[in-house]
Short mmCIF file of N, CA and C in Angstrom, two decimals:
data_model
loop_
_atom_site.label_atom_id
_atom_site.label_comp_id
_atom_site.label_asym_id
_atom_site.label_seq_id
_atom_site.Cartn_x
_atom_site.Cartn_y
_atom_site.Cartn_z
N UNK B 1 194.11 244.26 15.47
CA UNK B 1 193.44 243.35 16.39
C UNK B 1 194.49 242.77 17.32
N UNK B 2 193.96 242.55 18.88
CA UNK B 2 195.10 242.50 19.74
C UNK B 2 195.30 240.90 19.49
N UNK B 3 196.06 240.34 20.16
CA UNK B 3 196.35 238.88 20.66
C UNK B 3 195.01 237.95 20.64
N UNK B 4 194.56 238.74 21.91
CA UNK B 4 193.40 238.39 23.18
C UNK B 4 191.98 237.92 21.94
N UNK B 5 192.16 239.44 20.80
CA UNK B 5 190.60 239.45 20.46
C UNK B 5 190.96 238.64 19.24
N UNK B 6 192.42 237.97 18.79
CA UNK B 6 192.33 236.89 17.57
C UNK B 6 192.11 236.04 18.01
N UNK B 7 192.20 235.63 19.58
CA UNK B 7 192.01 234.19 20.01
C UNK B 7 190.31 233.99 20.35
N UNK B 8 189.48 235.26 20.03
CA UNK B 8 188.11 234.72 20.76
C UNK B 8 187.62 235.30 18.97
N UNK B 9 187.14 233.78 18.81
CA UNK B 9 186.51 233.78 17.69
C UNK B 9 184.87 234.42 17.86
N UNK B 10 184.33 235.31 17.71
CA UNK B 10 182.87 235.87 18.18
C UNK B 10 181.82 234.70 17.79
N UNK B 11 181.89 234.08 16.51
CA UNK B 11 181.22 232.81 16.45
C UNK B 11 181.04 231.85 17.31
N UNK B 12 182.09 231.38 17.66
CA UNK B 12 182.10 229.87 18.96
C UNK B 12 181.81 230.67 19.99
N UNK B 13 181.61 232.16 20.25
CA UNK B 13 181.52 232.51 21.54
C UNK B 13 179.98 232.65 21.39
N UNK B 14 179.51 232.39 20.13
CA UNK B 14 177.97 232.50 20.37
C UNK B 14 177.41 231.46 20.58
N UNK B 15 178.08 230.29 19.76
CA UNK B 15 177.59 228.75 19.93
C UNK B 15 177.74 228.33 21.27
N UNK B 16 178.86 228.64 21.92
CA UNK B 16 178.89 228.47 23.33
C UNK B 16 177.78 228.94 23.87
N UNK B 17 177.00 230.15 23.41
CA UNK B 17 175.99 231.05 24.66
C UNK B 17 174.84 230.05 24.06
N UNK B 18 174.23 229.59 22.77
CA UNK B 18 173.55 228.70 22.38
C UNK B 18 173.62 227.33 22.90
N UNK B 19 174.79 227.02 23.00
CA UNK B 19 174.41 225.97 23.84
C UNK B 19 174.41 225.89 25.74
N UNK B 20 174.53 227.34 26.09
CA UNK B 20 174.16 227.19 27.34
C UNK B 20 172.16 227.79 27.26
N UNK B 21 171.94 228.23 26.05
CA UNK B 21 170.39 227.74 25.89
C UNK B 21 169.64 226.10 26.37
N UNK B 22 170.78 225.29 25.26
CA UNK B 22 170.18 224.44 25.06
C UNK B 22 170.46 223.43 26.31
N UNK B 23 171.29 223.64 27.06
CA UNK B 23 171.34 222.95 28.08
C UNK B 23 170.34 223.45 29.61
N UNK B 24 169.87 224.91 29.19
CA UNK B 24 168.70 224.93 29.93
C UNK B 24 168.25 224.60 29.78
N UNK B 25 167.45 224.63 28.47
CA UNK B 25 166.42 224.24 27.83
C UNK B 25 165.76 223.10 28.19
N UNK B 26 166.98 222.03 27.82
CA UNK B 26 166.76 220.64 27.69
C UNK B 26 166.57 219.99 29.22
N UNK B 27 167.34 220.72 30.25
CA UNK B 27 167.79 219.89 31.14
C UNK B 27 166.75 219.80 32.25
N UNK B 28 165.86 221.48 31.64
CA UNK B 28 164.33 220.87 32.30
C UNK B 28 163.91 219.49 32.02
N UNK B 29 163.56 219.36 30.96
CA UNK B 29 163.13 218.61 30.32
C UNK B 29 163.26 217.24 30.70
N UNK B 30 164.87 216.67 30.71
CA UNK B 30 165.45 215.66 30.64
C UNK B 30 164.85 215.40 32.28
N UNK B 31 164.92 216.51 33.53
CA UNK B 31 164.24 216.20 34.56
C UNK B 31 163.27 215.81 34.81
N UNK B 32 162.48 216.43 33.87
CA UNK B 32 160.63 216.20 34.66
C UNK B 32 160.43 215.17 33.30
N UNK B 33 161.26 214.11 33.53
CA UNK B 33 161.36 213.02 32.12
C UNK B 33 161.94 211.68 32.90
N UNK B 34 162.43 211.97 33.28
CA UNK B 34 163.31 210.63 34.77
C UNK B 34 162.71 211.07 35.91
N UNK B 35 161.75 212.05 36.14
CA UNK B 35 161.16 212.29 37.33
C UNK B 35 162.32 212.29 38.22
N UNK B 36 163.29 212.95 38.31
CA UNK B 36 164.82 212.77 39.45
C UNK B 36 164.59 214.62 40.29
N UNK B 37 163.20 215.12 40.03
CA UNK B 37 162.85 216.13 41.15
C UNK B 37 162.10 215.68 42.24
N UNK B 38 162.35 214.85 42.44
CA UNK B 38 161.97 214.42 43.80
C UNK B 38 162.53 215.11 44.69
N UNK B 39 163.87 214.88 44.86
CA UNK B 39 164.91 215.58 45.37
C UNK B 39 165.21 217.24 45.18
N UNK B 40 165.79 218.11 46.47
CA UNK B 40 165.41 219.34 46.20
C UNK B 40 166.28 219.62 44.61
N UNK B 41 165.03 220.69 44.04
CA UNK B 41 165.45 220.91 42.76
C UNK B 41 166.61 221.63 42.91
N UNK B 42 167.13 222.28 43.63
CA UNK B 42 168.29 223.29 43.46
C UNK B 42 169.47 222.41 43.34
N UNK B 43 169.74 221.49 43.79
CA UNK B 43 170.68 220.42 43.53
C UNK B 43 170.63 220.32 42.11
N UNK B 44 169.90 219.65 41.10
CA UNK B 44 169.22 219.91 39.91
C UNK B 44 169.87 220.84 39.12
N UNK B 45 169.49 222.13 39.80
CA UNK B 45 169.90 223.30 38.80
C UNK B 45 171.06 223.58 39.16
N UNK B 46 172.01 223.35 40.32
CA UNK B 46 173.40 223.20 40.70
C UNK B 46 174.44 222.68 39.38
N UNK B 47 173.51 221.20 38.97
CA UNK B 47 173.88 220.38 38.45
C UNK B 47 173.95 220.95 36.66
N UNK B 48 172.64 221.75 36.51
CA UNK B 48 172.76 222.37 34.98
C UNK B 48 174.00 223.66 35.19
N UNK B 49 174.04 224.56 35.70
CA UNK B 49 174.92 225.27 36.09
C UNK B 49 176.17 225.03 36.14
N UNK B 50 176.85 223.97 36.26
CA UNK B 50 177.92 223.16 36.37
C UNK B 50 178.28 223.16 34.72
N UNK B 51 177.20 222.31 34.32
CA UNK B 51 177.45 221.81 32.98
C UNK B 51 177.82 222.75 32.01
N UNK B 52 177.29 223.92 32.12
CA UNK B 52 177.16 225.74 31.32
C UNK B 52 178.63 225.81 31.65
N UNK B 53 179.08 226.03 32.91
CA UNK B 53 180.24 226.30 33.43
C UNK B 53 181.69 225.42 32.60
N UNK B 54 181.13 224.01 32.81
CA UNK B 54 182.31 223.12 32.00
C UNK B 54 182.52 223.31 30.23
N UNK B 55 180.97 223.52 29.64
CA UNK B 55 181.25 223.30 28.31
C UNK B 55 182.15 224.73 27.87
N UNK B 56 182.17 226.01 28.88
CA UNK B 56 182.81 227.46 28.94
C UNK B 56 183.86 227.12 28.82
N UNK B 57 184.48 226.40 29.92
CA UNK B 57 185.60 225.82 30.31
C UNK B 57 186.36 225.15 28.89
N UNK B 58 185.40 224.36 28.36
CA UNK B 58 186.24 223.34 27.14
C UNK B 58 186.38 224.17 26.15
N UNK B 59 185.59 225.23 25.78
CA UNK B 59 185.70 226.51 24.65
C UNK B 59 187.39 226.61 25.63
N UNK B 60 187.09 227.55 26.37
CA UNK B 60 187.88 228.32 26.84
C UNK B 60 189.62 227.59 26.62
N UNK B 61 189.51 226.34 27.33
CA UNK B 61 191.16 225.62 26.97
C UNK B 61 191.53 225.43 25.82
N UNK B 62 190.44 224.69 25.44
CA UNK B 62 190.81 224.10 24.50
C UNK B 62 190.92 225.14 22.68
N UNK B 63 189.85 225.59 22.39
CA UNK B 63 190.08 226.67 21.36
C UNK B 63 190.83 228.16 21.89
N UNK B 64 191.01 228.74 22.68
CA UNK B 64 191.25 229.78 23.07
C UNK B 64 193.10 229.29 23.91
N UNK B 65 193.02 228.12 24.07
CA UNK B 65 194.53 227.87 24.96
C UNK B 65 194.56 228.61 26.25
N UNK B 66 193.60 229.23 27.23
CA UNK B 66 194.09 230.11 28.00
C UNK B 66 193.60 229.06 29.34
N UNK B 67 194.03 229.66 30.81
CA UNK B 67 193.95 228.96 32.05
C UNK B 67 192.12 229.42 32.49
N UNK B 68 191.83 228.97 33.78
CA UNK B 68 190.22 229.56 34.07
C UNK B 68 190.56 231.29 34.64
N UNK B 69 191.41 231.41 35.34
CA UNK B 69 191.72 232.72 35.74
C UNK B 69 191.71 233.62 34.51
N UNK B 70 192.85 233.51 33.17
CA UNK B 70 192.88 234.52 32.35
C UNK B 70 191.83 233.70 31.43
N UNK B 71 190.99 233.04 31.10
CA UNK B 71 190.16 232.91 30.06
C UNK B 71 188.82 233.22 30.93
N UNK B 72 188.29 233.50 32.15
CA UNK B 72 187.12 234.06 32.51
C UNK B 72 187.47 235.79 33.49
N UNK B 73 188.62 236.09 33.07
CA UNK B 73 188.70 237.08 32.87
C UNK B 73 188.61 237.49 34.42
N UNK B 74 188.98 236.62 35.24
CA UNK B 74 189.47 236.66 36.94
C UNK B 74 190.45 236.79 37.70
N UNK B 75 190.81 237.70 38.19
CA UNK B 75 192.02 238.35 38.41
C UNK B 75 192.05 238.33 39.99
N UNK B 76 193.52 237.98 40.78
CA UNK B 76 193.58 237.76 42.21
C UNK B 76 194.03 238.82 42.87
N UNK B 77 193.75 240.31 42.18
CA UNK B 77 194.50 241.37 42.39
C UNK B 77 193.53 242.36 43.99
N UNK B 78 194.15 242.59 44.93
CA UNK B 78 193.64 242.90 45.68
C UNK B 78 192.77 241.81 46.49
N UNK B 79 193.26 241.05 46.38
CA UNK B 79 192.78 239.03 47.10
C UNK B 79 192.00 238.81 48.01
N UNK B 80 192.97 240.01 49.05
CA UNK B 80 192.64 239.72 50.81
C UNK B 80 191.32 240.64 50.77
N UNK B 81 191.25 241.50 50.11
CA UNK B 81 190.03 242.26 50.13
C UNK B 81 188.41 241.93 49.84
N UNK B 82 188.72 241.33 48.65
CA UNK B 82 188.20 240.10 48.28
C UNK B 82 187.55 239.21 49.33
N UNK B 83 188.44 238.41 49.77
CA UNK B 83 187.90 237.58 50.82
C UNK B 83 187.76 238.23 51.79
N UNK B 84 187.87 239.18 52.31
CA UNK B 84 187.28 239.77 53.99
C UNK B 84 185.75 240.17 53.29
N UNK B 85 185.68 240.52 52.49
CA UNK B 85 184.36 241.04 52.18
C UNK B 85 183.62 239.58 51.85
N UNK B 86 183.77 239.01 51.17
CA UNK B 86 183.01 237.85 51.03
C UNK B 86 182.76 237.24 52.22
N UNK B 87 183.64 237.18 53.11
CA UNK B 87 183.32 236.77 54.53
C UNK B 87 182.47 237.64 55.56
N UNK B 88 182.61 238.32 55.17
CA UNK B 88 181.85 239.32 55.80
C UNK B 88 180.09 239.63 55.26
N UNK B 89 180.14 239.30 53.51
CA UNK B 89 178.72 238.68 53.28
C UNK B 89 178.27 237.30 54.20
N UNK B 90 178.88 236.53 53.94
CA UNK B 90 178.72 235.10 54.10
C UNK B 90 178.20 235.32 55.30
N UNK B 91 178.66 235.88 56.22
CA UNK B 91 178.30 235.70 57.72
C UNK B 91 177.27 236.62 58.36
N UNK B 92 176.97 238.32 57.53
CA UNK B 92 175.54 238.56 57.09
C UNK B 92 174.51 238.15 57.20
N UNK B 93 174.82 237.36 55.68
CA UNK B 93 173.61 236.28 55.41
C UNK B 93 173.22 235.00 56.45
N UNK B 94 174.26 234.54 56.78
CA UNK B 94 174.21 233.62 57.46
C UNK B 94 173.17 234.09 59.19
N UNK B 95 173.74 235.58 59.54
CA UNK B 95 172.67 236.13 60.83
C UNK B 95 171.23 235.64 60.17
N UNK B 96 171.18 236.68 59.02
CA UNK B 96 169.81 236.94 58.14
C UNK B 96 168.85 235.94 57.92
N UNK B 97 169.48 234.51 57.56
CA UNK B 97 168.99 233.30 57.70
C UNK B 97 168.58 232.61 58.75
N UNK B 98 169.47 232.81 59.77
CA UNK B 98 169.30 232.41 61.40
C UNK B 98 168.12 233.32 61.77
N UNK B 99 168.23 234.69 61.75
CA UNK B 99 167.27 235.12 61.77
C UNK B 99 165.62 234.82 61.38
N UNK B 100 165.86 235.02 60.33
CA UNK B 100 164.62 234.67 59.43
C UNK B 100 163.73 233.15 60.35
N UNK B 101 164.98 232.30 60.72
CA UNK B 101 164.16 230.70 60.68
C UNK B 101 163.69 231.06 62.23
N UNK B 102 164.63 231.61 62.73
CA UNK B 102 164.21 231.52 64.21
C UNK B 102 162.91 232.67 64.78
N UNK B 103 162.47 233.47 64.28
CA UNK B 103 161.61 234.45 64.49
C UNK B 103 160.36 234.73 63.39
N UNK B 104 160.75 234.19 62.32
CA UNK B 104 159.70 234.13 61.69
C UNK B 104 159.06 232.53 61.03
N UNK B 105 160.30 231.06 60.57
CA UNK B 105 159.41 230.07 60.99
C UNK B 105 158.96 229.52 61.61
N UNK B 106 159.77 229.29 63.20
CA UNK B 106 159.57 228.95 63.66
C UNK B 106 158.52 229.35 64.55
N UNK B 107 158.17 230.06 64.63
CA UNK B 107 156.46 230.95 64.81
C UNK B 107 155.31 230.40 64.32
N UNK B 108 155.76 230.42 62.81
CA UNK B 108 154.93 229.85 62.09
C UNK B 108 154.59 227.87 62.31
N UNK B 109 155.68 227.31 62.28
CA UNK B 109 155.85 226.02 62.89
C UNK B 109 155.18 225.51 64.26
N UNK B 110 155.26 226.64 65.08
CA UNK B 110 155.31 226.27 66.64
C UNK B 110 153.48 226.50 66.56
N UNK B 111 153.31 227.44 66.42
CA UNK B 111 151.20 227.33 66.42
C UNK B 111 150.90 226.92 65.22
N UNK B 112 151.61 225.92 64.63
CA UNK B 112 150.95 225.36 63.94
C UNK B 112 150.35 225.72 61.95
N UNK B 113 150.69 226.86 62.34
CA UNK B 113 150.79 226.97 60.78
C UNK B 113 151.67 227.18 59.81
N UNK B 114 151.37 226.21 58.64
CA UNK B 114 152.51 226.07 57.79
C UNK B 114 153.22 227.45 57.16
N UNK B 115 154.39 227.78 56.97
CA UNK B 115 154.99 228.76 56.44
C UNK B 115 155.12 228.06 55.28
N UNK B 116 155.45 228.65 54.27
CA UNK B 116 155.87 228.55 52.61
C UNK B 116 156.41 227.68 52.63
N UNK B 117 156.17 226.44 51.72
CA UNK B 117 157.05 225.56 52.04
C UNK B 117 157.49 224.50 52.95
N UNK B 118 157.09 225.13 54.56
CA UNK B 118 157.51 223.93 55.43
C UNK B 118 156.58 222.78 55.70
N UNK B 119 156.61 221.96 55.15
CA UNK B 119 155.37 220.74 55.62
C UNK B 119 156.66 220.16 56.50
N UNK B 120 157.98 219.89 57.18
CA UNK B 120 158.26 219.03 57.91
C UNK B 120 158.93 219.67 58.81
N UNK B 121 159.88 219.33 59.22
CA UNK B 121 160.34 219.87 61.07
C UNK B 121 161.02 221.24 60.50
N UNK B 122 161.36 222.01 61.62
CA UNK B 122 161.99 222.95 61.16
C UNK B 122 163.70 222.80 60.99
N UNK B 123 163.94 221.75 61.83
CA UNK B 123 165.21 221.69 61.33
C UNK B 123 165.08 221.28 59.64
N UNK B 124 164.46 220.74 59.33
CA UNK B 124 164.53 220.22 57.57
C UNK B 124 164.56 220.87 56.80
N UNK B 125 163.55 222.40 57.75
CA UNK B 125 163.33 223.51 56.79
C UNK B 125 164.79 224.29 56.50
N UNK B 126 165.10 224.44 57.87
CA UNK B 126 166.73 225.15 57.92
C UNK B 126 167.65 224.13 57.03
N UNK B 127 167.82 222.94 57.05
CA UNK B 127 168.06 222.16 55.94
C UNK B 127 168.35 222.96 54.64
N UNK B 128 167.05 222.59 54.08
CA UNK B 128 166.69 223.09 52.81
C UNK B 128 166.88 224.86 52.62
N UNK B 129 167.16 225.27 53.53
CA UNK B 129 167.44 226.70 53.27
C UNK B 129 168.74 226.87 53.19
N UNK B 130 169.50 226.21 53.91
CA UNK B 130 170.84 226.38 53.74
C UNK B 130 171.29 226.27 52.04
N UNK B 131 170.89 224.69 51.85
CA UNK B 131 170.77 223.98 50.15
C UNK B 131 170.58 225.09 49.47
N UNK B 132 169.76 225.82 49.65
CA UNK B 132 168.83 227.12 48.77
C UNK B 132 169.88 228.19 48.76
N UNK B 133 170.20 228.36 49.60
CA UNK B 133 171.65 229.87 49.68
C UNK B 133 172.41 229.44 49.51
N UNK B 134 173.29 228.49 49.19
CA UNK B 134 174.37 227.59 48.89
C UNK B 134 174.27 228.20 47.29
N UNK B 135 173.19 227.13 46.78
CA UNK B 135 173.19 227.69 45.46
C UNK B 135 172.64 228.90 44.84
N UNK B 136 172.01 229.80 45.41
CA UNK B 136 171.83 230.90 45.27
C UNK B 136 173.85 231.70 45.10
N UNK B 137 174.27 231.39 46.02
CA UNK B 137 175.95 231.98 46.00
C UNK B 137 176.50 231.32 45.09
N UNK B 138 176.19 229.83 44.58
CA UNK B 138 177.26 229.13 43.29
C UNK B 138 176.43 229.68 41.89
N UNK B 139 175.16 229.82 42.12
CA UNK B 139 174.52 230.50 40.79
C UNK B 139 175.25 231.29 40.06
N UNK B 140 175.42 232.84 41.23
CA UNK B 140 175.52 233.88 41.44
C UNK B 140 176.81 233.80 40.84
N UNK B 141 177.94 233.19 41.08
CA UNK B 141 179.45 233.02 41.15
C UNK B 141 179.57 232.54 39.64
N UNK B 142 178.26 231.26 39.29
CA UNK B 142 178.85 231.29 37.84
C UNK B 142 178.36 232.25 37.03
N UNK B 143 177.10 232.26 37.04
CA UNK B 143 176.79 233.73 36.20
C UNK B 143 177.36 235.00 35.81
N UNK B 144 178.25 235.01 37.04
CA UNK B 144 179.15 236.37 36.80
C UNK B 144 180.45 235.91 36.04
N UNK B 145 180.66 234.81 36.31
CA UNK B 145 181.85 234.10 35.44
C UNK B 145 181.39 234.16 34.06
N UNK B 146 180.13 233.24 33.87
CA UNK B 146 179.74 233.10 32.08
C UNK B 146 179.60 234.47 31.70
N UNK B 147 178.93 235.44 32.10
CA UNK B 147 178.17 236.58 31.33
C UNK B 147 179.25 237.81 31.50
N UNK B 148 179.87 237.92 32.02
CA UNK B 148 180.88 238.92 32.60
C UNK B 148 182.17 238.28 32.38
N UNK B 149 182.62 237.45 32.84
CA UNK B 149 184.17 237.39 32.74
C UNK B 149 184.19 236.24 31.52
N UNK B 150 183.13 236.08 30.76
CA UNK B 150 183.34 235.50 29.48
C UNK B 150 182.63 235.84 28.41
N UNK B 151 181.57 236.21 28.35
CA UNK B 151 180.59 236.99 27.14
C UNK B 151 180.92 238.37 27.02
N UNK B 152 180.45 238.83 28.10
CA UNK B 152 180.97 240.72 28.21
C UNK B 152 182.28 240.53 27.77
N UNK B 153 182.96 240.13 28.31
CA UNK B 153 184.73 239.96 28.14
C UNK B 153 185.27 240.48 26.71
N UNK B 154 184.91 239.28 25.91
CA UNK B 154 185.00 239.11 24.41
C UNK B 154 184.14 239.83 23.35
N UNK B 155 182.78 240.59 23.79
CA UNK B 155 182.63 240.91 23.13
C UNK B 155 182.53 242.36 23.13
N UNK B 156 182.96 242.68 24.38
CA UNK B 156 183.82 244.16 24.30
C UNK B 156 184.83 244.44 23.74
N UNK B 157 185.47 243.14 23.49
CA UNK B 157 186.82 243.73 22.77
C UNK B 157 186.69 243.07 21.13
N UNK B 158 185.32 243.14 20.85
CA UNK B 158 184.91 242.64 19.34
C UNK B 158 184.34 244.03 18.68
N UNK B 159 183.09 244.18 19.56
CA UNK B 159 182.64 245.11 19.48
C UNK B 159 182.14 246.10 20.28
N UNK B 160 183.15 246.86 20.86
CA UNK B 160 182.63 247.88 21.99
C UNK B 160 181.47 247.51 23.24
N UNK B 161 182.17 248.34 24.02
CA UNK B 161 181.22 248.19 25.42
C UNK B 161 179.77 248.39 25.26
N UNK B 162 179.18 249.26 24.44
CA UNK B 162 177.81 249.75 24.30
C UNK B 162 177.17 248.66 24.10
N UNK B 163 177.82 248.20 23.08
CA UNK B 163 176.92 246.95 22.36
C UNK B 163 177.48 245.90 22.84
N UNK B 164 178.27 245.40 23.69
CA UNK B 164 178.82 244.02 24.37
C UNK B 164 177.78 244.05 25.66
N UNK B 165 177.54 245.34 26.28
CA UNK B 165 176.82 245.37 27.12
C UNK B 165 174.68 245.03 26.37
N UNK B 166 174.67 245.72 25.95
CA UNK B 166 173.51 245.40 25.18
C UNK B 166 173.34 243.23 24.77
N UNK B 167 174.35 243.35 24.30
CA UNK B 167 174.14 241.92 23.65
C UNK B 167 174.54 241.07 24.48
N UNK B 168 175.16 241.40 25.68
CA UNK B 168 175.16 239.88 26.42
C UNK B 168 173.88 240.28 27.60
N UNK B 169 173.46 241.39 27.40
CA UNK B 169 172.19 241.56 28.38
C UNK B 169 171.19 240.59 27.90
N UNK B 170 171.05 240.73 26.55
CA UNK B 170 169.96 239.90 25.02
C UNK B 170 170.24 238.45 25.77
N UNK B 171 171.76 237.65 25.79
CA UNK B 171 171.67 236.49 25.98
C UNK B 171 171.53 236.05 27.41
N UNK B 172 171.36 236.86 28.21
CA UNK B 172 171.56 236.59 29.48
C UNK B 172 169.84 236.24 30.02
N UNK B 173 169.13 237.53 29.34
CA UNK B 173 167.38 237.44 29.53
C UNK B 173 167.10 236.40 28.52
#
């Protein structure tokens, strides 16, 4: 057994995935309980997402000793590539969105009928869409962190790819 796979105990790496259950779970809950969805929910789920992310984090330093780079299994190798492409999504999406508001809500806005969602100006709507792809990209960013550069990670090197792939698919659905 290498270094890497004495330091990831497969147990705490499950209690960790259990308690990023239970912090879904709950954190519905704890919301529509303080009524604090008033406010757009994605902020909300920004906010549970975070929390999944930190308690990873406290496994990760603290039992495992390693940094966020080598304990989620993120590597700066090929960097610039990296970022031209991400920039090059970002700004994509960003047409795609412009797009979208300017030709198809605002259509909808301008004679008068509501599109999905928009009961207020369209700038509010573009607002709230931005909010919405924001966290759609921080979702996205931790998910691939928790399930990939920390579940897959460890339990490929516990128990093979077949079944690391299989079983963090299990905790992921």
């Amino acid at each position: 057994m290498d270094r890497d796979a004495a330091r990831s105990n497969i147990g705490f790496v499950f209690i960790t995935a259990g308690i990023w259950f239970l912090i879904t779970e709950y954190f519905a809950r704890l919301v529509k309980l303080i009524d604090i969805d008033a406010n757009n929910p994605t902020v909300w789920a920004a906010v549970r997402m975070t929390l999944m992310l930190m308690v990873t984090y406290a496994y990760v330093r603290w039992y495992e000793r390693r940094g966020f780079a080598e304990g989620f299994n993120f590597r700066f190798a090929q960097w610039r590539k990296k970022v031209i492409w991400a920039v090059e999504f970002f700004l994509l999406a960003g047409v795609v969105l412009f797009l979208y508001g300017r030709f198809v809500v605002e259509r909808f806005v301008s004679s008068g009928v509501e599109a999905s969602a928009a009961t207020e100006h369209y700038e509010a709507l573009i607002g709230d869409r931005i909010i919405e792809f924001a966290y759609v990209l921080y979702e996205g960013i931790v998910e691939v962190l928790l399930f990939i550069g920390f579940l897959l990670d460890r339990l490929e090197r516990r128990v093979g790819a077949t079944a690391a792939v299989l079983l963090s698919n299990v905790v992921f659905a």
